[in-house]
PDB file of C-alpha atoms in Angstrom:
ATOM      1  CA  MET A 185       0.103   0.478   0.381  1.00  0.00           C
ATOM      2  CA  LYS A 186       1.502   3.333  -0.806  1.00  0.00           C
ATOM      3  CA  ARG A 187       1.019   5.406   1.730  1.00  0.00           C
ATOM      4  CA  GLU A 188       0.901   9.917   0.528  1.00  0.00           C
ATOM      5  CA  ASN A 189       0.704  11.579   3.638  1.00  0.00           C
ATOM      6  CA  TYR A 190       3.434  10.995   5.674  1.00  0.00           C
ATOM      7  CA  LEU A 191       6.005  13.724   6.423  1.00  0.00           C
ATOM      8  CA  SER A 192       9.114  13.061   5.488  1.00  0.00           C
ATOM      9  CA  TRP A 193      11.853  13.058   7.888  1.00  0.00           C
ATOM     10  CA  ASP A 194      12.884  16.667   6.901  1.00  0.00           C
ATOM     11  CA  GLU A 195       9.409  18.332   7.119  1.00  0.00           C
ATOM     12  CA  TYR A 196       8.952  15.591  10.844  1.00  0.00           C
ATOM     13  CA  PHE A 197      11.709  17.245  12.244  1.00  0.00           C
ATOM     14  CA  MET A 198      11.422  21.196  10.466  1.00  0.00           C
ATOM     15  CA  GLY A 199       7.728  20.769  12.269  1.00  0.00           C
ATOM     16  CA  ILE A 200       9.164  20.588  15.523  1.00  0.00           C
ATOM     17  CA  ALA A 201      11.589  23.077  15.364  1.00  0.00           C
ATOM     18  CA  GLU A 202       8.861  25.151  13.766  1.00  0.00           C
ATOM     19  CA  LEU A 203       6.636  24.352  16.829  1.00  0.00           C
ATOM     20  CA  SER A 204       9.006  25.565  18.891  1.00  0.00           C
ATOM     21  CA  ALA A 205       9.754  28.650  17.289  1.00  0.00           C
ATOM     22  CA  LYS A 206       5.655  28.840  18.492  1.00  0.00           C
ATOM     23  CA  ARG A 207       7.316  28.860  22.752  1.00  0.00           C
ATOM     24  CA  SER A 208       8.869  32.911  21.475  1.00  0.00           C
ATOM     25  CA  LYS A 209       7.442  35.354  23.220  1.00  0.00           C
ATOM     26  CA  ASP A 210       9.589  37.514  20.387  1.00  0.00           C
ATOM     27  CA  PRO A 211       6.864  39.779  18.695  1.00  0.00           C
ATOM     28  CA  SER A 212       8.757  40.300  15.629  1.00  0.00           C
ATOM     29  CA  THR A 213      11.082  36.453  15.428  1.00  0.00           C
ATOM     30  CA  GLN A 214      10.008  33.578  16.363  1.00  0.00           C
ATOM     31  CA  VAL A 215      12.716  31.001  16.510  1.00  0.00           C
ATOM     32  CA  GLY A 216      12.672  27.480  16.145  1.00  0.00           C
ATOM     33  CA  ALA A 217      15.421  24.405  16.300  1.00  0.00           C
ATOM     34  CA  CYS A 218      15.946  20.654  16.748  1.00  0.00           C
ATOM     35  CA  ILE A 219      19.029  18.810  16.829  1.00  0.00           C
ATOM     36  CA  VAL A 220      18.701  14.975  15.337  1.00  0.00           C
ATOM     37  CA  SER A 221      20.846  12.020  16.008  1.00  0.00           C
ATOM     38  CA  THR A 222      22.103  10.283  12.926  1.00  0.00           C
ATOM     39  CA  ASP A 223      19.221   7.868  13.066  1.00  0.00           C
ATOM     40  CA  ASN A 224      16.577  10.655  13.089  1.00  0.00           C
ATOM     41  CA  LYS A 225      16.035  11.487  16.979  1.00  0.00           C
ATOM     42  CA  ILE A 226      15.467  14.237  18.062  1.00  0.00           C
ATOM     43  CA  LEU A 227      18.261  14.223  20.853  1.00  0.00           C
ATOM     44  CA  SER A 228      16.220  18.281  21.688  1.00  0.00           C
ATOM     45  CA  VAL A 229      14.546  21.617  20.745  1.00  0.00           C
ATOM     46  CA  GLY A 230      14.949  24.589  21.668  1.00  0.00           C
ATOM     47  CA  TYR A 231      13.430  28.504  20.403  1.00  0.00           C
ATOM     48  CA  ASN A 232      14.499  32.226  20.875  1.00  0.00           C
ATOM     49  CA  GLY A 233      13.429  33.482  24.928  1.00  0.00           C
ATOM     50  CA  MET A 234      14.878  34.980  27.612  1.00  0.00           C
ATOM     51  CA  PRO A 235      17.369  32.046  30.686  1.00  0.00           C
ATOM     52  CA  LYS A 236      16.042  30.502  32.348  1.00  0.00           C
ATOM     53  CA  ALA A 237      15.238  32.491  35.768  1.00  0.00           C
ATOM     54  CA  CYS A 238      14.923  35.786  33.529  1.00  0.00           C
ATOM     55  CA  SER A 239      11.229  36.771  33.135  1.00  0.00           C
ATOM     56  CA  ASP A 240      10.317  36.999  29.852  1.00  0.00           C
ATOM     57  CA  ASP A 241       8.004  40.220  30.918  1.00  0.00           C
ATOM     58  CA  GLU A 242      11.011  41.649  32.152  1.00  0.00           C
ATOM     59  CA  PHE A 243      13.746  42.160  30.051  1.00  0.00           C
ATOM     60  CA  PRO A 244      13.066  44.037  27.129  1.00  0.00           C
ATOM     61  CA  TRP A 245      11.789  42.980  23.264  1.00  0.00           C
ATOM     62  CA  ASP A 246      11.886  45.819  21.559  1.00  0.00           C
ATOM     63  CA  ARG A 247      14.117  45.790  18.048  1.00  0.00           C
ATOM     64  CA  GLN A 248      15.093  50.174  19.136  1.00  0.00           C
ATOM     65  CA  GLY A 249      16.886  51.546  21.239  1.00  0.00           C
ATOM     66  CA  SER A 250      20.286  51.522  23.809  1.00  0.00           C
ATOM     67  CA  ASN A 251      22.363  48.609  24.215  1.00  0.00           C
ATOM     68  CA  LEU A 252      19.807  47.680  27.629  1.00  0.00           C
ATOM     69  CA  GLU A 253      16.294  48.523  26.271  1.00  0.00           C
ATOM     70  CA  THR A 254      16.364  46.233  23.550  1.00  0.00           C
ATOM     71  CA  LYS A 255      16.324  41.973  23.559  1.00  0.00           C
ATOM     72  CA  TYR A 256      19.875  41.975  21.831  1.00  0.00           C
ATOM     73  CA  PHE A 257      21.867  42.086  24.888  1.00  0.00           C
ATOM     74  CA  PHE A 258      19.879  39.603  26.562  1.00  0.00           C
ATOM     75  CA  VAL A 259      17.951  36.708  24.161  1.00  0.00           C
ATOM     76  CA  CYS A 260      19.057  33.473  24.216  1.00  0.00           C
ATOM     77  CA  HIS A 261      18.627  31.753  20.869  1.00  0.00           C
ATOM     78  CA  ALA A 262      16.994  28.363  19.358  1.00  0.00           C
ATOM     79  CA  GLU A 263      20.221  27.270  18.276  1.00  0.00           C
ATOM     80  CA  LEU A 264      21.494  28.101  21.583  1.00  0.00           C
ATOM     81  CA  ASN A 265      19.189  27.170  24.060  1.00  0.00           C
ATOM     82  CA  ALA A 266      18.611  23.770  21.628  1.00  0.00           C
ATOM     83  CA  ILE A 267      22.838  23.157  22.529  1.00  0.00           C
ATOM     84  CA  LEU A 268      21.895  23.497  26.021  1.00  0.00           C
ATOM     85  CA  ASN A 269      18.609  21.669  26.235  1.00  0.00           C
ATOM     86  CA  PHE A 270      20.426  18.739  25.779  1.00  0.00           C
ATOM     87  CA  ARG A 271      21.354  16.655  28.753  1.00  0.00           C
ATOM     88  CA  GLY A 272      23.450  13.412  27.253  1.00  0.00           C
ATOM     89  CA  GLY A 273      26.220  12.160  25.017  1.00  0.00           C
ATOM     90  CA  THR A 274      26.996  14.386  22.104  1.00  0.00           C
ATOM     91  CA  LEU A 275      26.037  15.919  19.576  1.00  0.00           C
ATOM     92  CA  GLU A 276      29.087  14.959  17.687  1.00  0.00           C
ATOM     93  CA  GLY A 277      27.403  14.210  14.144  1.00  0.00           C
ATOM     94  CA  SER A 278      24.206  15.306  14.946  1.00  0.00           C
ATOM     95  CA  ARG A 279      21.419  17.745  12.664  1.00  0.00           C
ATOM     96  CA  LEU A 280      20.253  20.876  13.171  1.00  0.00           C
ATOM     97  CA  TYR A 281      16.638  21.915  11.601  1.00  0.00           C
ATOM     98  CA  ALA A 282      16.217  25.534  13.003  1.00  0.00           C
ATOM     99  CA  THR A 283      13.500  27.649  11.186  1.00  0.00           C
ATOM    100  CA  LEU A 284      15.770  30.663  10.560  1.00  0.00           C
ATOM    101  CA  PHE A 285      19.760  30.691   9.497  1.00  0.00           C
ATOM    102  CA  PRO A 286      21.582  31.004  12.045  1.00  0.00           C
ATOM    103  CA  CYS A 287      23.852  34.183  13.493  1.00  0.00           C
ATOM    104  CA  ASN A 288      27.644  33.939  14.245  1.00  0.00           C
ATOM    105  CA  GLU A 289      27.107  33.225  17.618  1.00  0.00           C
ATOM    106  CA  CYS A 290      25.295  30.103  17.066  1.00  0.00           C
ATOM    107  CA  ALA A 291      27.843  29.067  14.678  1.00  0.00           C
ATOM    108  CA  LYS A 292      31.031  28.962  16.898  1.00  0.00           C
ATOM    109  CA  ALA A 293      28.342  26.537  19.913  1.00  0.00           C
ATOM    110  CA  ILE A 294      27.190  25.183  16.574  1.00  0.00           C
ATOM    111  CA  ILE A 295      30.952  23.501  15.854  1.00  0.00           C
ATOM    112  CA  GLN A 296      32.435  24.022  18.963  1.00  0.00           C
ATOM    113  CA  ALA A 297      29.083  20.821  19.559  1.00  0.00           C
ATOM    114  CA  GLY A 298      30.171  18.612  16.685  1.00  0.00           C
ATOM    115  CA  ILE A 299      26.154  18.965  15.252  1.00  0.00           C
ATOM    116  CA  LYS A 300      27.422  19.122  10.956  1.00  0.00           C
ATOM    117  CA  GLU A 301      24.810  19.714   8.970  1.00  0.00           C
ATOM    118  CA  ILE A 302      22.448  22.842   9.401  1.00  0.00           C
ATOM    119  CA  ILE A 303      18.372  22.764   7.773  1.00  0.00           C
ATOM    120  CA  TYR A 304      17.172  25.839   7.603  1.00  0.00           C
ATOM    121  CA  SER A 305      14.268  27.488   6.228  1.00  0.00           C
ATOM    122  CA  CYS A 306      14.422  31.369   6.222  1.00  0.00           C
ATOM    123  CA  ASP A 307      17.873  33.126   5.395  1.00  0.00           C
ATOM    124  CA  LYS A 308      16.946  36.535   5.649  1.00  0.00           C
ATOM    125  CA  TYR A 309      19.385  37.740   7.217  1.00  0.00           C
ATOM    126  CA  ALA A 310      21.850  36.604   3.749  1.00  0.00           C
ATOM    127  CA  SER A 311      23.798  39.836   3.157  1.00  0.00           C
ATOM    128  CA  THR A 312      24.598  40.566   6.645  1.00  0.00           C
ATOM    129  CA  ASP A 313      28.474  40.707   8.598  1.00  0.00           C
ATOM    130  CA  SER A 314      26.291  38.196  10.982  1.00  0.00           C
ATOM    131  CA  VAL A 315      25.141  35.970   8.559  1.00  0.00           C
ATOM    132  CA  LEU A 316      28.253  36.226   6.330  1.00  0.00           C
ATOM    133  CA  ALA A 317      30.867  35.359   9.064  1.00  0.00           C
ATOM    134  CA  SER A 318      28.640  32.125   9.943  1.00  0.00           C
ATOM    135  CA  LYS A 319      28.991  30.720   5.917  1.00  0.00           C
ATOM    136  CA  MET A 320      32.626  31.537   6.070  1.00  0.00           C
ATOM    137  CA  MET A 321      32.769  29.723   9.626  1.00  0.00           C
ATOM    138  CA  PHE A 322      30.461  26.746   8.894  1.00  0.00           C
ATOM    139  CA  LYS A 323      32.205  25.843   4.921  1.00  0.00           C
ATOM    140  CA  ALA A 324      36.232  26.195   7.664  1.00  0.00           C
ATOM    141  CA  ALA A 325      34.113  23.376   9.993  1.00  0.00           C
ATOM    142  CA  GLY A 326      33.131  21.215   6.868  1.00  0.00           C
ATOM    143  CA  VAL A 327      29.436  21.974   8.342  1.00  0.00           C
ATOM    144  CA  LYS A 328      26.732  21.240   4.973  1.00  0.00           C
ATOM    145  CA  LEU A 329      24.181  23.493   5.053  1.00  0.00           C
ATOM    146  CA  THR A 330      20.695  22.583   2.876  1.00  0.00           C
ATOM    147  CA  PRO A 331      18.497  25.005   2.401  1.00  0.00           C
ATOM    148  CA  TYR A 332      14.409  23.619   3.295  1.00  0.00           C
ATOM    149  CA  SER A 333      12.569  22.936   0.882  1.00  0.00           C
ATOM    150  CA  SER A 334       9.033  22.794   1.222  1.00  0.00           C
ATOM    151  CA  SER A 335       6.706  19.711  -0.528  1.00  0.00           C
ATOM    152  CA  GLY A 336       3.605  21.811   0.057  1.00  0.00           C
ATOM    153  CA  LYS A 337       2.056  19.614   2.154  1.00  0.00           C
ATOM    154  CA  ASP A 338      -0.856  21.561   4.198  1.00  0.00           C
ATOM    155  CA  ILE A 339       0.005  20.840   6.907  1.00  0.00           C
ATOM    156  CA  SER A 340      -2.083  21.797  10.494  1.00  0.00           C
ATOM    157  CA  ILE A 341      -2.385  21.065  13.653  1.00  0.00           C
ATOM    158  CA  SER A 342      -5.372  21.766  16.112  1.00  0.00           C
ATOM    159  CA  LEU A 343      -4.195  22.820  19.865  1.00  0.00           C
TER     160      LEU A 343
END
């Protein structure tokens, strides 16, 4: 029997990353990440948010203003959160699914963790120095970069 309504691994894991992004309280950019082993087991997930014990309601989410009035000094990115949320073994050789291409700071953590492939669904900051630096480091470290290609299936979940 041929099944046509199943999800590919990429669709499944990017779906997990997209669902994780919905946990973010960031009003402008919700980002999610899902780290997967070589045998397609979910190892960790993350989303962009404040560090543990730092209230999402007490720290700023603004994009404009002085450094201490904006989110940039406080928010932990989805990719870094997924790495930090991992609690066992090694991430060596794993894949990371991200809804947004990783910044240079996350790229360093990804490389240090031994993650070998990034599958990303959006690269809207491709021309920024941060992403250009990420791509330079990923290339030097041999990290494979794969743009996510949606099959166009309409997947909806009602909660």
